Amino acid sequence: AQTVTQSQPEMSVQEAETVTLSCTYDTSENNYYLFWYKQPPSRQMILVIRQEAYKQQNATENRFSVNFQKAAKSFSLKISDSQLGDTAMYFCAFSKLTGNQFYFGTGTSLTVIP
Amino acid sequence: NAGVMQNPRHLVRRRGQEARLRCSPMKGHSHVYWYRQLPEEGLKFMVYLQKENIIDESGMPKERFSAEFPKEGPSILRIQQVVRGDSAAYFCASSPETSGRLFREQYFGPGTRLTVT
C-alpha cells in the first residue's frame, strides 16, 4: 500500500521569505510520480509541481522547487520569495507509474504574513 | 479550453435523501476519477471510469454509492440515503488519452461540497 505523510499541519512565513514544506511517503514501487498541489480558499486543486522518480534532477517551477530524496522517501517543497497569494493548503501526492489513482497526504496549511 | 466542470458547487440534503453530483471532463478527456475530501483530510480516491466502463472502484463504499460515465453526458456520482458522515467535498478529475505513455495527468474540478443535515 502507498501512504503519504505530511507532518506539519500548519506553517507560516513572512512575505518575501522562503519556506519549506515536508512530505514523506512509503511505497514498494521503484518508479512513480510525486506531486505538490495547492488548494486555495476557493478549494480548486492546482498542480504546483511534479517529480518523476526516475529523474535524479529536482523539479523546479519558477519560485517553487522540490528536494527529492528517493532513498529517504522524502519530497519537500520549497517556496522562495513567498507571496500573499501563496496562502493555501498544500497537498503532497503520489501516483504509481501505471496507477490510476493519486494518494494524498493530509495537507499543510500555509499562511503568508504581510 | 474549459476546465473540469462540477455541479452543483454546493448541495444540501437531508438524511435519507439522494445526492447526485455531476462532472463534465475537459474537452477530449475520456477518463474520469472521483475523490472525496473529508474535513481536515486529504483527498481519497473513490472510483476511476472510462466512457461506459468502471475501471477501478476500489475506493468506493460498498453500499449506497455508485458512479457512471455514460457515452453521452457528464459522469454522475450518486449517493443514496445520505447520512451525516457523507458530508464532504467531492472532487472530480479527468485525463486525456495517452498514446505510448502510461501516466495520465489528472486535472481537477472545483469540487462539490455536500452537506447532510
mmCIF file with all atom_site columns, N, CA and C in Angstrom, chain A residues 56-87:
data_model
loop_
_atom_site.group_PDB
_atom_site.id
_atom_site.type_symbol
_atom_site.label_atom_id
_atom_site.label_alt_id
_atom_site.label_comp_id
_atom_site.label_asym_id
_atom_site.label_entity_id
_atom_site.label_seq_id
_atom_site.pdbx_PDB_ins_code
_atom_site.Cartn_x
_atom_site.Cartn_y
_atom_site.Cartn_z
_atom_site.occupancy
_atom_site.B_iso_or_equiv
_atom_site.pdbx_formal_charge
_atom_site.auth_seq_id
_atom_site.auth_comp_id
_atom_site.auth_asym_id
_atom_site.auth_atom_id
_atom_site.pdbx_PDB_model_num
ATOM 1  N N  . GLN A 1 56 ? 16.760 12.066 -11.560 1.00 0.00 ? 56 GLN A N  1
ATOM 2  C CA . GLN A 1 56 ? 17.518 12.474 -10.376 1.00 0.00 ? 56 GLN A CA 1
ATOM 3  C C  . GLN A 1 56 ? 17.440 13.970 -10.143 1.00 0.00 ? 56 GLN A C  1
ATOM 4  N N  . GLN A 1 57 ? 17.260 14.722 -11.214 1.00 0.00 ? 57 GLN A N  1
ATOM 5  C CA . GLN A 1 57 ? 17.240 16.181 -11.075 1.00 0.00 ? 57 GLN A CA 1
ATOM 6  C C  . GLN A 1 57 ? 15.955 16.629 -10.405 1.00 0.00 ? 57 GLN A C  1
ATOM 7  N N  . ASN A 1 58 ? 16.089 17.511 -9.428  1.00 0.00 ? 58 ASN A N  1
ATOM 8  C CA . ASN A 1 58 ? 14.922 18.047 -8.735  1.00 0.00 ? 58 ASN A CA 1
ATOM 9  C C  . ASN A 1 58 ? 14.139 18.988 -9.650  1.00 0.00 ? 58 ASN A C  1
ATOM 10 N N  . ALA A 1 59 ? 12.801 18.857 -9.613  1.00 0.00 ? 59 ALA A N  1
ATOM 11 C CA . ALA A 1 59 ? 11.955 19.702 -10.449 1.00 0.00 ? 59 ALA A CA 1
ATOM 12 C C  . ALA A 1 59 ? 11.894 21.119 -9.891  1.00 0.00 ? 59 ALA A C  1
ATOM 13 N N  . THR A 1 60 ? 11.768 22.088 -10.786 1.00 0.00 ? 60 THR A N  1
ATOM 14 C CA . THR A 1 60 ? 11.584 23.487 -10.379 1.00 0.00 ? 60 THR A CA 1
ATOM 15 C C  . THR A 1 60 ? 10.540 24.122 -11.290 1.00 0.00 ? 60 THR A C  1
ATOM 16 N N  . GLU A 1 61 ? 9.754  25.022 -10.695 1.00 0.00 ? 61 GLU A N  1
ATOM 17 C CA . GLU A 1 61 ? 8.766  25.804 -11.437 1.00 0.00 ? 61 GLU A CA 1
ATOM 18 C C  . GLU A 1 61 ? 8.776  27.209 -10.843 1.00 0.00 ? 61 GLU A C  1
ATOM 19 N N  . ASN A 1 62 ? 9.534  28.084 -11.480 1.00 0.00 ? 62 ASN A N  1
ATOM 20 C CA . ASN A 1 62 ? 9.622  29.469 -11.012 1.00 0.00 ? 62 ASN A CA 1
ATOM 21 C C  . ASN A 1 62 ? 10.060 29.513 -9.541  1.00 0.00 ? 62 ASN A C  1
ATOM 22 N N  . ARG A 1 63 ? 9.203  29.994 -8.639  1.00 0.00 ? 63 ARG A N  1
ATOM 23 C CA . ARG A 1 63 ? 9.587  30.132 -7.231  1.00 0.00 ? 63 ARG A CA 1
ATOM 24 C C  . ARG A 1 63 ? 9.467  28.827 -6.448  1.00 0.00 ? 63 ARG A C  1
ATOM 25 N N  . PHE A 1 64 ? 8.973  27.793 -7.088  1.00 0.00 ? 64 PHE A N  1
ATOM 26 C CA . PHE A 1 64 ? 8.730  26.517 -6.417  1.00 0.00 ? 64 PHE A CA 1
ATOM 27 C C  . PHE A 1 64 ? 9.777  25.493 -6.854  1.00 0.00 ? 64 PHE A C  1
ATOM 28 N N  . SER A 1 65 ? 10.344 24.818 -5.884  1.00 0.00 ? 65 SER A N  1
ATOM 29 C CA . SER A 1 65 ? 11.301 23.761 -6.187  1.00 0.00 ? 65 SER A CA 1
ATOM 30 C C  . SER A 1 65 ? 11.118 22.641 -5.169  1.00 0.00 ? 65 SER A C  1
ATOM 31 N N  . VAL A 1 66 ? 11.606 21.452 -5.537  1.00 0.00 ? 66 VAL A N  1
ATOM 32 C CA . VAL A 1 66 ? 11.484 20.321 -4.622  1.00 0.00 ? 66 VAL A CA 1
ATOM 33 C C  . VAL A 1 66 ? 12.873 19.798 -4.279  1.00 0.00 ? 66 VAL A C  1
ATOM 34 N N  . ASN A 1 67 ? 12.923 19.132 -3.118  1.00 0.00 ? 67 ASN A N  1
ATOM 35 C CA . ASN A 1 67 ? 14.100 18.379 -2.721  1.00 0.00 ? 67 ASN A CA 1
ATOM 36 C C  . ASN A 1 67 ? 13.659 16.927 -2.630  1.00 0.00 ? 67 ASN A C  1
ATOM 37 N N  . PHE A 1 68 ? 13.973 16.164 -3.667  1.00 0.00 ? 68 PHE A N  1
ATOM 38 C CA . PHE A 1 68 ? 13.543 14.777 -3.770  1.00 0.00 ? 68 PHE A CA 1
ATOM 39 C C  . PHE A 1 68 ? 14.677 13.865 -3.333  1.00 0.00 ? 68 PHE A C  1
ATOM 40 N N  . GLN A 1 69 ? 14.460 13.141 -2.256  1.00 0.00 ? 69 GLN A N  1
ATOM 41 C CA . GLN A 1 69 ? 15.435 12.196 -1.731  1.00 0.00 ? 69 GLN A CA 1
ATOM 42 C C  . GLN A 1 69 ? 14.813 10.796 -1.817  1.00 0.00 ? 69 GLN A C  1
ATOM 43 N N  . LYS A 1 70 ? 15.134 10.089 -2.914  1.00 0.00 ? 70 LYS A N  1
ATOM 44 C CA . LYS A 1 70 ? 14.452 8.824  -3.171  1.00 0.00 ? 70 LYS A CA 1
ATOM 45 C C  . LYS A 1 70 ? 14.746 7.780  -2.099  1.00 0.00 ? 70 LYS A C  1
ATOM 46 N N  . ALA A 1 71 ? 15.978 7.671  -1.686  1.00 0.00 ? 71 ALA A N  1
ATOM 47 C CA . ALA A 1 71 ? 16.339 6.659  -0.692  1.00 0.00 ? 71 ALA A CA 1
ATOM 48 C C  . ALA A 1 71 ? 15.624 6.911  0.633   1.00 0.00 ? 71 ALA A C  1
ATOM 49 N N  . ALA A 1 72 ? 15.493 8.173  0.981   1.00 0.00 ? 72 ALA A N  1
ATOM 50 C CA . ALA A 1 72 ? 14.825 8.532  2.232   1.00 0.00 ? 72 ALA A CA 1
ATOM 51 C C  . ALA A 1 72 ? 13.318 8.627  2.062   1.00 0.00 ? 72 ALA A C  1
ATOM 52 N N  . LYS A 1 73 ? 12.827 8.513  0.829   1.00 0.00 ? 73 LYS A N  1
ATOM 53 C CA . LYS A 1 73 ? 11.405 8.665  0.514   1.00 0.00 ? 73 LYS A CA 1
ATOM 54 C C  . LYS A 1 73 ? 10.872 9.985  1.066   1.00 0.00 ? 73 LYS A C  1
ATOM 55 N N  . SER A 1 74 ? 11.579 11.022 0.692   1.00 0.00 ? 74 SER A N  1
ATOM 56 C CA . SER A 1 74 ? 11.251 12.367 1.147   1.00 0.00 ? 74 SER A CA 1
ATOM 57 C C  . SER A 1 74 ? 11.072 13.278 -0.067  1.00 0.00 ? 74 SER A C  1
ATOM 58 N N  . PHE A 1 75 ? 10.104 14.173 0.025   1.00 0.00 ? 75 PHE A N  1
ATOM 59 C CA . PHE A 1 75 ? 9.769  15.034 -1.127  1.00 0.00 ? 75 PHE A CA 1
ATOM 60 C C  . PHE A 1 75 ? 9.286  16.374 -0.584  1.00 0.00 ? 75 PHE A C  1
ATOM 61 N N  . SER A 1 76 ? 10.212 17.289 -0.293  1.00 0.00 ? 76 SER A N  1
ATOM 62 C CA . SER A 1 76 ? 9.828  18.561 0.307   1.00 0.00 ? 76 SER A CA 1
ATOM 63 C C  . SER A 1 76 ? 9.678  19.629 -0.766  1.00 0.00 ? 76 SER A C  1
ATOM 64 N N  . LEU A 1 77 ? 8.846  20.606 -0.473  1.00 0.00 ? 77 LEU A N  1
ATOM 65 C CA . LEU A 1 77 ? 8.568  21.718 -1.384  1.00 0.00 ? 77 LEU A CA 1
ATOM 66 C C  . LEU A 1 77 ? 9.141  22.994 -0.798  1.00 0.00 ? 77 LEU A C  1
ATOM 67 N N  . LYS A 1 78 ? 9.937  23.687 -1.579  1.00 0.00 ? 78 LYS A N  1
ATOM 68 C CA . LYS A 1 78 ? 10.480 24.970 -1.160  1.00 0.00 ? 78 LYS A CA 1
ATOM 69 C C  . LYS A 1 78 ? 9.819  26.073 -1.967  1.00 0.00 ? 78 LYS A C  1
ATOM 70 N N  . ILE A 1 79 ? 9.288  27.056 -1.237  1.00 0.00 ? 79 ILE A N  1
ATOM 71 C CA . ILE A 1 79 ? 8.689  28.227 -1.877  1.00 0.00 ? 79 ILE A CA 1
ATOM 72 C C  . ILE A 1 79 ? 9.579  29.417 -1.558  1.00 0.00 ? 79 ILE A C  1
ATOM 73 N N  . SER A 1 80 ? 10.139 30.009 -2.581  1.00 0.00 ? 80 SER A N  1
ATOM 74 C CA . SER A 1 80 ? 11.023 31.169 -2.420  1.00 0.00 ? 80 SER A CA 1
ATOM 75 C C  . SER A 1 80 ? 10.229 32.449 -2.650  1.00 0.00 ? 80 SER A C  1
ATOM 76 N N  . ASP A 1 81 ? 10.698 33.547 -2.020  1.00 0.00 ? 81 ASP A N  1
ATOM 77 C CA . ASP A 1 81 ? 10.053 34.846 -2.230  1.00 0.00 ? 81 ASP A CA 1
ATOM 78 C C  . ASP A 1 81 ? 8.535  34.730 -2.049  1.00 0.00 ? 81 ASP A C  1
ATOM 79 N N  . SER A 1 82 ? 8.115  34.222 -0.897  1.00 0.00 ? 82 SER A N  1
ATOM 80 C CA . SER A 1 82 ? 6.704  33.942 -0.652  1.00 0.00 ? 82 SER A CA 1
ATOM 81 C C  . SER A 1 82 ? 5.831  35.165 -0.904  1.00 0.00 ? 82 SER A C  1
ATOM 82 N N  . GLN A 1 83 ? 4.675  34.912 -1.508  1.00 0.00 ? 83 GLN A N  1
ATOM 83 C CA . GLN A 1 83 ? 3.728  35.973 -1.820  1.00 0.00 ? 83 GLN A CA 1
ATOM 84 C C  . GLN A 1 83 ? 2.401  35.697 -1.108  1.00 0.00 ? 83 GLN A C  1
ATOM 85 N N  . LEU A 1 84 ? 1.621  36.758 -0.915  1.00 0.00 ? 84 LEU A N  1
ATOM 86 C CA . LEU A 1 84 ? 0.348  36.604 -0.200  1.00 0.00 ? 84 LEU A CA 1
ATOM 87 C C  . LEU A 1 84 ? -0.551 35.585 -0.891  1.00 0.00 ? 84 LEU A C  1
ATOM 88 N N  . GLY A 1 85 ? -0.460 35.518 -2.202  1.00 0.00 ? 85 GLY A N  1
ATOM 89 C CA . GLY A 1 85 ? -1.274 34.569 -2.959  1.00 0.00 ? 85 GLY A CA 1
ATOM 90 C C  . GLY A 1 85 ? -0.867 33.115 -2.772  1.00 0.00 ? 85 GLY A C  1
ATOM 91 N N  . ASP A 1 86 ? 0.238  32.896 -2.092  1.00 0.00 ? 86 ASP A N  1
ATOM 92 C CA . ASP A 1 86 ? 0.661  31.521 -1.810  1.00 0.00 ? 86 ASP A CA 1
ATOM 93 C C  . ASP A 1 86 ? -0.088 30.942 -0.609  1.00 0.00 ? 86 ASP A C  1
ATOM 94 N N  . THR A 1 87 ? -0.815 31.774 0.104   1.00 0.00 ? 87 THR A N  1
ATOM 95 C CA . THR A 1 87 ? -1.601 31.293 1.238   1.00 0.00 ? 87 THR A CA 1
ATOM 96 C C  . THR A 1 87 ? -2.621 30.271 0.756   1.00 0.00 ? 87 THR A C  1
#
